[in-house]
Short mmCIF file of C-alpha atoms in Angstrom, two decimals:
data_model
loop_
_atom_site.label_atom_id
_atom_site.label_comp_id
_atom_site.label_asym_id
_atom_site.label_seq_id
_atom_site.Cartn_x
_atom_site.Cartn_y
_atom_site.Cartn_z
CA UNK A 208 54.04 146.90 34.49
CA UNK A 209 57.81 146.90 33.63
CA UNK A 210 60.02 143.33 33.36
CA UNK A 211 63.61 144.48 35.70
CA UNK A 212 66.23 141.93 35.42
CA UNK A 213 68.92 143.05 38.03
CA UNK A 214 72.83 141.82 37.44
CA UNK A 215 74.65 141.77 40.54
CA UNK A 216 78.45 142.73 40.27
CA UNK A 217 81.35 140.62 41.60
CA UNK A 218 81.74 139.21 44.29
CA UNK A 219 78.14 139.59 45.33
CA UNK A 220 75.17 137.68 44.76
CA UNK A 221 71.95 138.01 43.72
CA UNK A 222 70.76 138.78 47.34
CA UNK A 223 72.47 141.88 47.25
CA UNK A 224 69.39 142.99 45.72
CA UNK A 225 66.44 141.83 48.63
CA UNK A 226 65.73 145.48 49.75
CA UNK A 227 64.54 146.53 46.04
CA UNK A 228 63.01 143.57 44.34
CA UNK A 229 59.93 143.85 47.30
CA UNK A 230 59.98 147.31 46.67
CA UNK A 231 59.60 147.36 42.48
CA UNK A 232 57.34 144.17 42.97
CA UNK A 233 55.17 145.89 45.82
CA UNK A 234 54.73 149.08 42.92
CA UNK A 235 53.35 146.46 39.97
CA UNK A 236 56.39 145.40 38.61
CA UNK A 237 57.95 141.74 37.37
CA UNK A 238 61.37 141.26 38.88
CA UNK A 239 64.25 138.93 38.41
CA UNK A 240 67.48 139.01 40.47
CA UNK A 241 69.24 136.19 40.08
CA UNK A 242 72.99 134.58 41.49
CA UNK A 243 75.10 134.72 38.65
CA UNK A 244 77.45 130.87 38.48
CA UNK A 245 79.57 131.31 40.99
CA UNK A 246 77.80 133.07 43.78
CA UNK A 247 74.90 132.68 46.10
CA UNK A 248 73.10 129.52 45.07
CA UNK A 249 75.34 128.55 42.15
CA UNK A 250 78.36 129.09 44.32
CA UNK A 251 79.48 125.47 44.10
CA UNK A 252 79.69 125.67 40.22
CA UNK A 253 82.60 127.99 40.80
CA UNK A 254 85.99 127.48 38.97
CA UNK A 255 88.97 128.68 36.89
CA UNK A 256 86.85 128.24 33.85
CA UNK A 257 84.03 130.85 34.87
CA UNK A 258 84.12 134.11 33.02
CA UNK A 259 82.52 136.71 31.58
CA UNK A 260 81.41 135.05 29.00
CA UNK A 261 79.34 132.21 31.40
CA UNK A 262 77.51 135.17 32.87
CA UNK A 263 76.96 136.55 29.86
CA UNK A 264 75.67 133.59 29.25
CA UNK A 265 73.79 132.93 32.44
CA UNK A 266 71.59 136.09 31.75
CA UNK A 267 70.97 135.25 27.62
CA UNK A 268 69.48 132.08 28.94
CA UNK A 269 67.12 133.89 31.72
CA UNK A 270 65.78 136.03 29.00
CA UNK A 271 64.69 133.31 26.81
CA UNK A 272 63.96 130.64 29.18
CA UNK A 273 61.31 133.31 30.68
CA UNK A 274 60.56 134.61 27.24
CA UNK A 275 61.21 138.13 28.58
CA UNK A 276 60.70 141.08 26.23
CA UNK A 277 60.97 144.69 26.87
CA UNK A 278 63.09 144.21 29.88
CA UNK A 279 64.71 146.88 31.93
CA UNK A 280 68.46 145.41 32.16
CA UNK A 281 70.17 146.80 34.85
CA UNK A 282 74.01 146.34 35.81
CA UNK A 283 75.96 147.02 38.95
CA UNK A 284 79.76 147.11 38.54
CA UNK A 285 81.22 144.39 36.70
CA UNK A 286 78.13 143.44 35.48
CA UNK A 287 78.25 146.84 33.32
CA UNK A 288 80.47 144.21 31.25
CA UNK A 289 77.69 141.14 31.32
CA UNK A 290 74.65 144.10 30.71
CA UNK A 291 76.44 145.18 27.61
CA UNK A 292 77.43 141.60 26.65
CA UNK A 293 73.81 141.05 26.90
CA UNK A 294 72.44 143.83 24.78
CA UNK A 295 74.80 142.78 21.96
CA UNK A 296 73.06 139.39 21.52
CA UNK A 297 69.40 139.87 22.31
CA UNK A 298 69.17 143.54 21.88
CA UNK A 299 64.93 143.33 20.76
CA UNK A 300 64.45 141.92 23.99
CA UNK A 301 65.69 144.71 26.10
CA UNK A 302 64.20 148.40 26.56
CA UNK A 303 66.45 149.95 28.87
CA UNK A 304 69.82 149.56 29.38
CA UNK A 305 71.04 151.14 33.39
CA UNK A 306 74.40 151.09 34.46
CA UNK A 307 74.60 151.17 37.74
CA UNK A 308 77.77 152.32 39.44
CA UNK A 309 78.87 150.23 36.86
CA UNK A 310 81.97 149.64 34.00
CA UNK A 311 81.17 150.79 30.94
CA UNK A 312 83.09 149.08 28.05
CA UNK A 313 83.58 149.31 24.46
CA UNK A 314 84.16 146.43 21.79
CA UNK A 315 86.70 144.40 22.82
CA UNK A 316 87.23 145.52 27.01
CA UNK A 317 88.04 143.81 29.66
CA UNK A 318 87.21 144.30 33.15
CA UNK A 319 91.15 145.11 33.29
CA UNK A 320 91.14 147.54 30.94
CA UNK A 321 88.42 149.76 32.82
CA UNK A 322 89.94 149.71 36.23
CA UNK A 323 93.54 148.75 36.64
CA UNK A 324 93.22 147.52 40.24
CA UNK A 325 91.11 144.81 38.74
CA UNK A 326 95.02 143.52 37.24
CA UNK A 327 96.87 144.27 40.78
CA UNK A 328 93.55 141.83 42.17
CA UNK A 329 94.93 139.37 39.93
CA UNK A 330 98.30 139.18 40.13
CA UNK A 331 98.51 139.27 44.29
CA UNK A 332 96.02 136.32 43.66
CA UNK A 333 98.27 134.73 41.31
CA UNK A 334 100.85 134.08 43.83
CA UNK A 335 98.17 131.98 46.28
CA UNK A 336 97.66 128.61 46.10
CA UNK A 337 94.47 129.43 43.93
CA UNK A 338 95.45 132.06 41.47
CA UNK A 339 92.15 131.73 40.00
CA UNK A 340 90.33 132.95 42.84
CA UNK A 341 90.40 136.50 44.28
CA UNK A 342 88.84 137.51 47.63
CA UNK A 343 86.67 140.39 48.27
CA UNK A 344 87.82 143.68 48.59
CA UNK A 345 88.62 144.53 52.32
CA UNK A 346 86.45 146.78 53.98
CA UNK A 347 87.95 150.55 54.13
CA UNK A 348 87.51 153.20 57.40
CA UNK A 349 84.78 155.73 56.68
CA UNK A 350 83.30 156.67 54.28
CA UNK A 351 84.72 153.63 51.58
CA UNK A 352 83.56 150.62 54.09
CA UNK A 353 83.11 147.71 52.55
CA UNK A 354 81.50 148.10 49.07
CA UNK A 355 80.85 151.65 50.13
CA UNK A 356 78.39 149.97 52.58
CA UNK A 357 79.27 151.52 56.41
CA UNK A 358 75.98 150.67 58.83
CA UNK A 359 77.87 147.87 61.07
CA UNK A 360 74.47 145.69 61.13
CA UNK A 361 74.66 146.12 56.70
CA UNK A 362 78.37 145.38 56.36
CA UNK A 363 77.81 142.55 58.69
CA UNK A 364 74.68 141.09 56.36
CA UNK A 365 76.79 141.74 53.26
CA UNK A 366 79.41 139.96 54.52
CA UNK A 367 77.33 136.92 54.22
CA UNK A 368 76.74 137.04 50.79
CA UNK A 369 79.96 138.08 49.12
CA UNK A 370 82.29 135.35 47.91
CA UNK A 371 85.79 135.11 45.81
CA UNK A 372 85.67 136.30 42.20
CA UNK A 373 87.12 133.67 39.37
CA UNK A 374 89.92 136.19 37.75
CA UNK A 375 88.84 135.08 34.18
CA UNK A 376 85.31 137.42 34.91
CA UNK A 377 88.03 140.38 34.70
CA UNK A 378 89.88 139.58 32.11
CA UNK A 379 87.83 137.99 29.40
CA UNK A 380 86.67 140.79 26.95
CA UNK A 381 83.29 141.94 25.86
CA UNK A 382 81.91 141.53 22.26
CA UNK A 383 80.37 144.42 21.31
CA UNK A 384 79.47 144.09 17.44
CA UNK A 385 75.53 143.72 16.87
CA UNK A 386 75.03 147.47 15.21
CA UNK A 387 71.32 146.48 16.31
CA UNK A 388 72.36 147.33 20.13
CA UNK A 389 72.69 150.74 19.69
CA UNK A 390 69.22 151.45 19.26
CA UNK A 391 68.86 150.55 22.86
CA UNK A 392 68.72 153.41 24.76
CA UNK A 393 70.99 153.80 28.32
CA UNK A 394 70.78 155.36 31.50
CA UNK A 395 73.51 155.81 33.89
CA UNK A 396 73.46 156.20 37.81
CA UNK A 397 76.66 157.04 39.29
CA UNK A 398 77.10 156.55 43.59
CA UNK A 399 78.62 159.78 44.60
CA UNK A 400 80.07 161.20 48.09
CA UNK A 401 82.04 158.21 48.85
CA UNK A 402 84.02 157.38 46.36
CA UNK A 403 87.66 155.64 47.17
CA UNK A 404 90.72 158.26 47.73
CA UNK A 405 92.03 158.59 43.73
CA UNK A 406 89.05 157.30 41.94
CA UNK A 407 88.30 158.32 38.28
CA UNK A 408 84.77 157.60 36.95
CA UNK A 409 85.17 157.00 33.16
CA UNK A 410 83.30 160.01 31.37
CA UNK A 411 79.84 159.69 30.13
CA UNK A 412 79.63 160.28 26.40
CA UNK A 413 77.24 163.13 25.46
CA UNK A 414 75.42 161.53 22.99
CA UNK A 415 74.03 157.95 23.59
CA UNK A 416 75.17 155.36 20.76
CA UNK A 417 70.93 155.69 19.48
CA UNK A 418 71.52 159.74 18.99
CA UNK A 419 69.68 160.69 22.16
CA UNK A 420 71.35 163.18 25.14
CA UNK A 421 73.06 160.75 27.51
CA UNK A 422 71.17 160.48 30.87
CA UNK A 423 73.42 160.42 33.92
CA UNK A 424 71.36 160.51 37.55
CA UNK A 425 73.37 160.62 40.61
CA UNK A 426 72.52 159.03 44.32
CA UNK A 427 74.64 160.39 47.11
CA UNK A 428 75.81 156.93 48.59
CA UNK A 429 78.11 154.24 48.42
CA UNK A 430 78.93 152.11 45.68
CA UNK A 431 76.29 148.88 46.65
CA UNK A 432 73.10 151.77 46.38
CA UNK A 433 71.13 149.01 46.62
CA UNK A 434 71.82 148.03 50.51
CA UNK A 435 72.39 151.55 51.17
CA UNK A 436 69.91 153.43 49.57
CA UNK A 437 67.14 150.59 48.34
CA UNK A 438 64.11 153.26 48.23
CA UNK A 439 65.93 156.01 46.26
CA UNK A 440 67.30 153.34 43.94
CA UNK A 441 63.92 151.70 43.30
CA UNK A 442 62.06 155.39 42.59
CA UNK A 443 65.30 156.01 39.86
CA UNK A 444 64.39 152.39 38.39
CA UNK A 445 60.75 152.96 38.29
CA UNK A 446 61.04 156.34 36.75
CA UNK A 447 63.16 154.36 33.55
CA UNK A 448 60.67 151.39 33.42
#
């Protein structure tokens, strides 16, 4: 039995998640996908002054209310950023790091620095009447839909979860500095076929920061794999736990 702790990215919630935690619970494994503050059931704890550094927060606390060791820590997105930021201060208590679809940052990143539409998000939201707040990303024709997710009856059941994103989540840096981290190995999975007209994927380092070959595993589907492809996603996961 494996311990998966799965980090929603923004604007989501940690419902986005309901087609794989059956599926890695139903094959032995402990599961935890929880609402980061701000979304889902800690939406009304939203505001200017939630960042990265509350989720990063949010997750730290997870691991040791639970006492959770040896935990597969998986990231989707933005939460690349709150994975890493998690790995940096308890790294004994996780064995696998996964980015999933998901920013990748170094010491001292922001979710701005990794993909510059994060800043035009910003400033169009700086000129509203909350500049703090930024909406979800409109849903794109075939094949970007909305989050990558195109089935009308999906995009019409995600739309029910996502919510705005508090702009200080993008632009509060990550503290990578714990040399202990690095032991931690990492797996990536990158969403392929889909991707937005102009997108560049940041390029996987060949060696991992422990010494070992990167590993980089590909699903042909949208960016939210997890509505999309749940099954194919869960077999990936349960192969790394």
């Amino acid at each position: 039995m494996s311990t998966y702790l799965l980090v929603h990215g923004a604007w989501h919630s940690g419902r986005a998640w309901d087609r794989v935690v059956p599926l890695l619970t139903a094959a032995g494994h402990r599961v935890f996908a929880p609402s980061l503050t701000g979304y889902g059931d800690k939406a009304g704890l939203l505001g200017p002054g939630v960042g990265l550094d509350t989720h990063v927060d949010d997750v730290v606390g997870l691991i040791t209310e639970e006492d959770l060791t040896d935990v597969v820590l998986v990231g989707h997105s933005y939460a690349g950023l709150v994975v890493s930021g998690v790995v940096n201060r308890v790294p004994d208590r996780i064995a696998q790091l996964v980015y999933l679809d998901a920013m990748v940052p170094v010491d001292g990143e922001a979710a701005t620095d990794i993909m510059p539409l994060t800043q035009v998000l910003i400033d169009l939201a700086a000129r509203s009447d909350t500049p703090w707040r930024i909406p979800p990303l409109p849903e794109l024709p075939p094949p970007g839909g909305l989050f990558g997710v195109t089935d009308p009856a999906d995009v019409a059941w995600l739309r029910t979860l996502v919510s705005d994103q508090p702009a200080l989540c993008l632009q509060q840096p990550v503290h990578l500095d714990n040399p202990a981290a690095r032991a931690v190995p990492r797996t990536h999975i990158h969403c392929v076929g889909s991707e937005p007209e102009g997108f560049e994927r940041r390029p996987v380092p060949a060696v991992q920061p422990n010494g070992t070959p990167a590993q980089v595993w590909e699903l042909e589907t949208g960016h939210d794999c997890m509505i999309t492809k749940p099954a194919e996603l869960t077999q990936l996961l349960v192969k790394l736990g």
